[in-house]
XYZ file of C-alpha atoms in Angstrom:
373
model
C 15.833 -18.861 5.867
C 16.907 -18.120 9.567
C 18.690 -14.815 10.897
C 21.302 -14.666 13.837
C 21.714 -11.822 15.392
C 25.295 -11.869 17.489
C 26.984 -9.038 19.245
C 30.001 -7.621 18.352
C 32.877 -6.623 20.026
C 36.681 -6.884 17.970
C 38.031 -3.913 15.752
C 37.594 -6.248 12.976
C 34.230 -6.653 13.531
C 33.234 -2.715 14.076
C 35.259 -2.668 10.172
C 32.461 -5.073 9.045
C 29.933 -2.721 11.001
C 30.703 0.124 9.058
C 31.304 -1.658 5.698
C 27.826 -2.737 5.502
C 26.415 0.530 5.724
C 28.928 1.429 2.721
C 28.013 -1.545 0.808
C 24.493 -1.107 0.948
C 24.217 2.256 -0.261
C 27.241 1.963 -2.712
C 25.265 2.493 -5.612
C 22.920 5.034 -4.121
C 23.064 8.787 -5.971
C 22.226 10.465 -2.670
C 23.985 8.637 0.177
C 27.035 9.862 1.253
C 29.636 7.470 2.655
C 31.264 8.381 5.985
C 35.081 7.672 5.823
C 35.564 4.022 7.540
C 38.552 5.187 9.746
C 36.304 7.864 11.528
C 33.350 6.148 11.742
C 35.660 3.096 13.553
C 36.927 5.944 16.022
C 33.720 6.800 16.816
C 31.865 3.375 17.785
C 35.365 2.175 19.357
C 34.555 2.530 23.029
C 38.041 2.663 24.097
C 38.718 5.694 22.166
C 35.731 8.201 21.934
C 34.936 9.686 25.287
C 31.395 9.548 24.806
C 31.538 6.008 26.106
C 32.707 7.269 29.429
C 29.346 8.117 30.382
C 27.200 6.227 27.699
C 27.426 2.555 27.265
C 27.181 0.761 23.555
C 25.860 -2.567 22.174
C 26.693 -3.547 18.737
C 25.013 -6.291 16.515
C 25.197 -7.447 12.955
C 21.983 -9.735 11.565
C 23.567 -12.506 9.786
C 21.864 -14.812 6.947
C 23.454 -17.761 5.467
C 27.072 -16.285 6.355
C 25.958 -12.850 5.136
C 25.449 -9.618 6.877
C 21.996 -8.259 6.072
C 21.615 -5.776 8.885
C 23.295 -3.811 11.992
C 21.901 -1.502 15.011
C 23.555 0.056 17.886
C 21.773 0.197 21.315
C 23.266 3.411 23.494
C 22.904 4.123 27.480
C 23.317 7.671 28.240
C 23.881 7.990 31.528
C 23.561 11.459 32.097
C 20.043 10.801 30.571
C 19.086 7.962 32.362
C 20.580 8.889 36.206
C 20.533 12.751 35.917
C 17.748 13.324 33.663
C 15.649 10.410 34.476
C 14.638 9.548 30.905
C 14.790 5.624 31.059
C 15.666 5.655 27.495
C 17.649 3.163 25.182
C 19.047 4.962 22.399
C 19.112 2.865 19.196
C 21.752 4.063 16.380
C 23.161 2.773 13.443
C 20.379 1.094 11.951
C 20.412 -0.262 8.337
C 18.814 -3.681 6.951
C 17.996 -5.240 3.792
C 14.640 -4.806 2.993
C 13.327 -7.514 4.760
C 11.085 -7.113 7.725
C 11.901 -10.004 9.870
C 15.844 -8.643 9.849
C 14.925 -5.355 11.428
C 12.317 -7.452 13.811
C 15.502 -9.751 14.682
C 17.644 -6.434 15.301
C 14.998 -4.681 17.814
C 14.493 -7.701 19.608
C 18.243 -7.381 21.121
C 17.544 -4.063 21.789
C 14.170 -4.955 23.917
C 16.356 -7.362 25.929
C 18.917 -4.693 26.781
C 16.554 -2.351 27.653
C 14.513 -5.125 29.801
C 18.139 -5.834 31.571
C 18.777 -1.932 32.559
C 15.598 -1.064 33.798
C 14.677 1.411 30.810
C 11.118 1.710 29.511
C 11.671 2.575 25.549
C 13.516 3.011 22.792
C 14.114 6.361 20.314
C 16.314 6.896 17.896
C 17.907 6.703 15.642
C 20.516 9.130 17.393
C 23.817 8.811 18.583
C 25.809 8.609 22.383
C 25.388 12.834 22.388
C 23.618 15.728 20.966
C 26.643 16.307 18.676
C 26.548 12.935 16.627
C 23.372 12.503 14.019
C 20.081 11.974 14.800
C 16.596 11.143 12.787
C 15.697 9.098 10.170
C 14.994 10.575 6.720
C 11.256 10.323 6.068
C 10.973 12.879 3.446
C 13.434 13.887 0.162
C 14.914 10.333 -0.533
C 15.760 11.721 -3.806
C 17.652 14.461 -2.877
C 21.610 14.411 -1.860
C 22.447 13.802 1.815
C 24.917 16.062 3.673
C 27.695 15.106 5.804
C 25.800 15.658 9.057
C 22.238 14.576 7.913
C 22.705 10.312 7.470
C 20.428 8.825 4.401
C 18.361 6.280 4.292
C 15.924 4.167 2.331
C 12.080 4.934 2.304
C 11.400 1.277 3.575
C 13.024 1.970 7.436
C 10.253 3.925 8.604
C 8.021 1.457 7.504
C 9.897 -1.319 9.021
C 9.642 0.804 12.574
C 5.889 1.267 11.948
C 5.205 -1.962 11.457
C 7.100 -2.932 14.830
C 4.867 -0.462 16.453
C 7.186 2.819 16.904
C 5.548 5.997 16.371
C 7.615 9.215 15.712
C 8.469 11.523 18.383
C 10.769 14.399 17.264
C 10.856 16.135 13.365
C 13.802 17.997 11.837
C 13.539 19.991 9.090
C 16.449 20.333 6.410
C 16.237 23.023 3.953
C 17.993 24.395 0.661
C 18.514 28.017 -0.127
C 19.919 29.819 -2.891
C 22.687 32.558 -1.952
C 21.373 35.582 -2.633
C 23.491 37.878 -5.692
C 22.670 40.803 -2.685
C 21.232 41.637 0.322
C 19.388 44.476 1.763
C 21.608 47.588 2.508
C 19.419 47.917 5.775
C 21.445 44.230 7.205
C 24.609 46.219 6.493
C 23.388 49.464 8.455
C 21.628 47.648 10.971
C 24.824 45.252 11.516
C 27.031 48.463 11.795
C 24.150 49.689 14.632
C 24.623 46.565 16.328
C 28.118 46.262 16.517
C 28.324 49.678 18.286
C 25.377 49.799 20.619
C 26.997 46.421 22.656
C 30.656 46.972 21.838
C 30.613 43.853 19.585
C 34.156 42.744 17.772
C 34.084 40.624 14.855
C 36.911 38.039 15.041
C 37.932 37.021 11.164
C 40.077 33.919 11.323
C 42.866 33.172 8.905
C 44.901 30.250 10.283
C 43.664 26.331 11.577
C 45.591 27.865 15.026
C 43.146 30.689 14.753
C 40.728 28.003 14.577
C 41.607 25.919 17.369
C 41.750 28.561 19.801
C 38.127 29.178 19.535
C 36.959 25.540 19.644
C 36.584 25.195 23.644
C 34.406 28.281 23.795
C 32.838 27.297 21.039
C 31.069 24.150 22.545
C 31.179 26.064 26.266
C 28.620 28.810 24.428
C 26.938 25.856 22.186
C 26.037 24.505 25.699
C 24.719 27.873 26.992
C 22.345 28.620 24.076
C 21.084 24.811 23.263
C 20.618 23.783 27.211
C 16.892 24.481 26.819
C 16.303 22.383 24.036
C 14.599 19.039 25.485
C 16.866 16.684 23.051
C 19.911 18.332 24.532
C 22.340 16.252 26.800
C 25.441 18.083 28.042
C 28.775 16.799 26.747
C 32.424 16.626 28.786
C 35.228 18.151 28.166
C 37.070 15.400 26.803
C 33.999 14.858 24.441
C 34.679 18.850 23.333
C 38.217 17.871 22.850
C 37.056 14.578 20.578
C 34.705 16.726 18.379
C 36.999 19.317 18.145
C 39.818 17.104 16.745
C 37.158 15.176 14.316
C 35.755 18.421 12.711
C 39.329 20.687 12.865
C 40.930 19.152 9.932
C 37.759 19.760 7.666
C 36.648 22.875 8.946
C 37.387 26.097 6.981
C 38.411 29.165 8.869
C 37.193 31.413 5.943
C 33.930 29.923 6.880
C 33.501 30.487 10.643
C 32.095 33.634 11.923
C 33.444 34.532 16.059
C 31.788 37.515 17.389
C 32.911 38.813 20.949
C 32.113 41.346 23.739
C 34.509 44.247 24.202
C 36.182 41.807 26.977
C 36.969 39.637 24.443
C 34.578 36.904 25.580
C 32.815 34.684 22.677
C 29.204 35.817 22.426
C 27.767 34.403 18.965
C 29.193 32.214 16.128
C 28.072 30.683 13.348
C 29.772 27.335 11.454
C 29.635 26.492 7.961
C 31.744 24.322 5.811
C 31.759 23.759 2.329
C 30.067 20.767 1.011
C 31.977 17.481 1.610
C 29.033 15.181 0.307
C 30.367 14.913 -3.751
C 33.980 14.291 -2.492
C 33.105 11.415 0.098
C 31.037 9.761 -2.403
C 34.108 9.857 -4.697
C 36.245 8.318 -1.657
C 33.953 5.870 -0.851
C 34.777 5.648 2.599
C 38.510 5.824 2.018
C 41.326 8.823 2.291
C 44.149 6.676 0.138
C 44.878 6.435 -2.539
C 42.601 9.993 -3.603
C 40.360 10.543 -1.339
C 42.344 12.850 0.449
C 42.726 14.715 -3.006
C 38.632 15.122 -3.351
C 38.180 16.488 -0.215
C 40.837 18.800 -0.622
C 39.126 20.187 -4.059
C 35.886 20.516 -2.425
C 37.604 22.517 0.692
C 38.692 24.714 -2.188
C 36.214 24.585 -5.085
C 32.362 24.806 -4.300
C 29.181 25.707 -5.135
C 27.586 24.484 -2.321
C 28.041 25.409 1.397
C 26.527 23.359 4.680
C 25.060 25.420 7.498
C 26.460 23.315 10.453
C 25.848 25.245 13.955
C 25.199 28.585 15.068
C 24.819 29.938 18.867
C 23.960 33.101 20.355
C 24.585 33.573 24.180
C 20.734 34.029 25.954
C 21.957 37.870 27.040
C 22.736 38.841 22.946
C 20.028 36.883 21.634
C 16.893 39.018 19.627
C 18.999 41.796 19.796
C 20.281 42.064 16.079
C 23.084 39.872 16.122
C 22.116 37.160 13.487
C 22.726 40.533 11.001
C 26.173 40.741 11.436
C 26.098 36.820 11.140
C 24.401 37.031 7.997
C 26.650 39.971 6.457
C 29.485 37.791 7.555
C 27.862 35.087 5.578
C 26.801 36.912 2.423
C 30.207 38.270 1.826
C 32.223 34.253 2.614
C 29.461 33.341 -0.297
C 30.605 35.638 -2.493
C 34.324 35.375 -1.834
C 34.152 31.744 -2.462
C 31.482 31.777 -5.299
C 29.167 29.620 -3.213
C 25.474 29.618 -4.617
C 23.471 27.355 -2.489
C 23.512 26.568 1.274
C 21.807 23.779 3.098
C 21.120 24.173 6.304
C 21.581 20.417 7.957
C 18.818 19.250 10.385
C 17.006 21.748 12.708
C 14.743 20.499 15.406
C 11.034 21.481 13.837
C 10.234 23.097 17.500
C 13.583 25.258 17.303
C 11.762 27.967 15.524
C 14.221 30.859 16.521
C 16.684 28.921 14.229
C 14.302 28.471 11.430
C 13.448 32.127 11.477
C 16.771 33.461 10.591
C 16.189 31.896 6.737
C 12.566 33.809 6.507
C 13.576 36.093 4.225
C 15.567 33.858 2.277
C 12.825 31.778 0.434
C 13.948 28.325 2.213
C 12.883 25.503 0.592
C 12.212 22.560 2.932
C 13.325 19.324 1.114
C 13.907 16.741 3.849
C 12.552 16.149 6.678
C 13.738 13.278 9.374
C 12.258 11.849 12.511
C 13.136 9.841 15.513
C 10.850 7.105 16.447
C 10.163 5.784 19.799
C 8.585 2.800 21.177
C 7.882 1.606 24.843
C 9.177 -2.053 25.558
């Protein structure tokens, strides 16, 4: 049966684009649907400031008047023009288990890449480094996190049959929150705090949290800029992501460390897991989605580790001991028993080493895939 692939533009079509993903996974116990309103806002090129320095192309695959697949092609102009990486990113790839559907979707992206002088595709990855990346390749029986999106196992098979090869890899770990941590971590934390004149800032309100969002993004750029996959983000993009996450982050789960000049030198962002709550919400805040999310924020046994940043001049000086002490106390206060690390680049050994004393179990892997065009 003929497959038709059409480019979409309208908000109504974007809703169909998002709904297809939610419907495709609605009976899967491990998939976590996004909130439709947030997803549409992220896709809307007139709303998301990422598209002031990037261009997106959205496609739906139709068969017998039914949606059977979707995909996005994204050109990040900083990447193509400043870094001279002639890449078309692909994202939001979903399809039924029919290789012909996947092939038809990617044919459209090959055309776009050639039309814009680009020499290869890589994905899945969003418009910026702050968005989801990587196709799940191991851990299909594990619950997804909010940041690490789920996909069916056949996606990688389709890509490989279409000539794609693995490019970058991320690991995800699950850790049992320890009942106690060694006394040496407490003493070392105190020692580092005094030696470098550091101050632990405890956030109490959303207003406190919002005050630090811009400094956190600034430090993030300094500490992550050397990673090959990192693409800088603009101030408007920072504000967009700040608004997106400020409402779901809990001040009690954020660690902020300043130096004696009250400059941010390290942070760690953890949040209660909203995975089960989002499953119950089924993509909508109303009528009861908000209740499930609020309940998950207040009562939860699992936390997700989102981001950590340490200024280069304070790296390898024991600052992480302060962070781990604070995280441990936070987990005890909130009865957290499990921690999900979320995707960490396999090449980023410094982050992985943070967990070596806590018996981490690698339970998911994800990769981006590349193809020359």
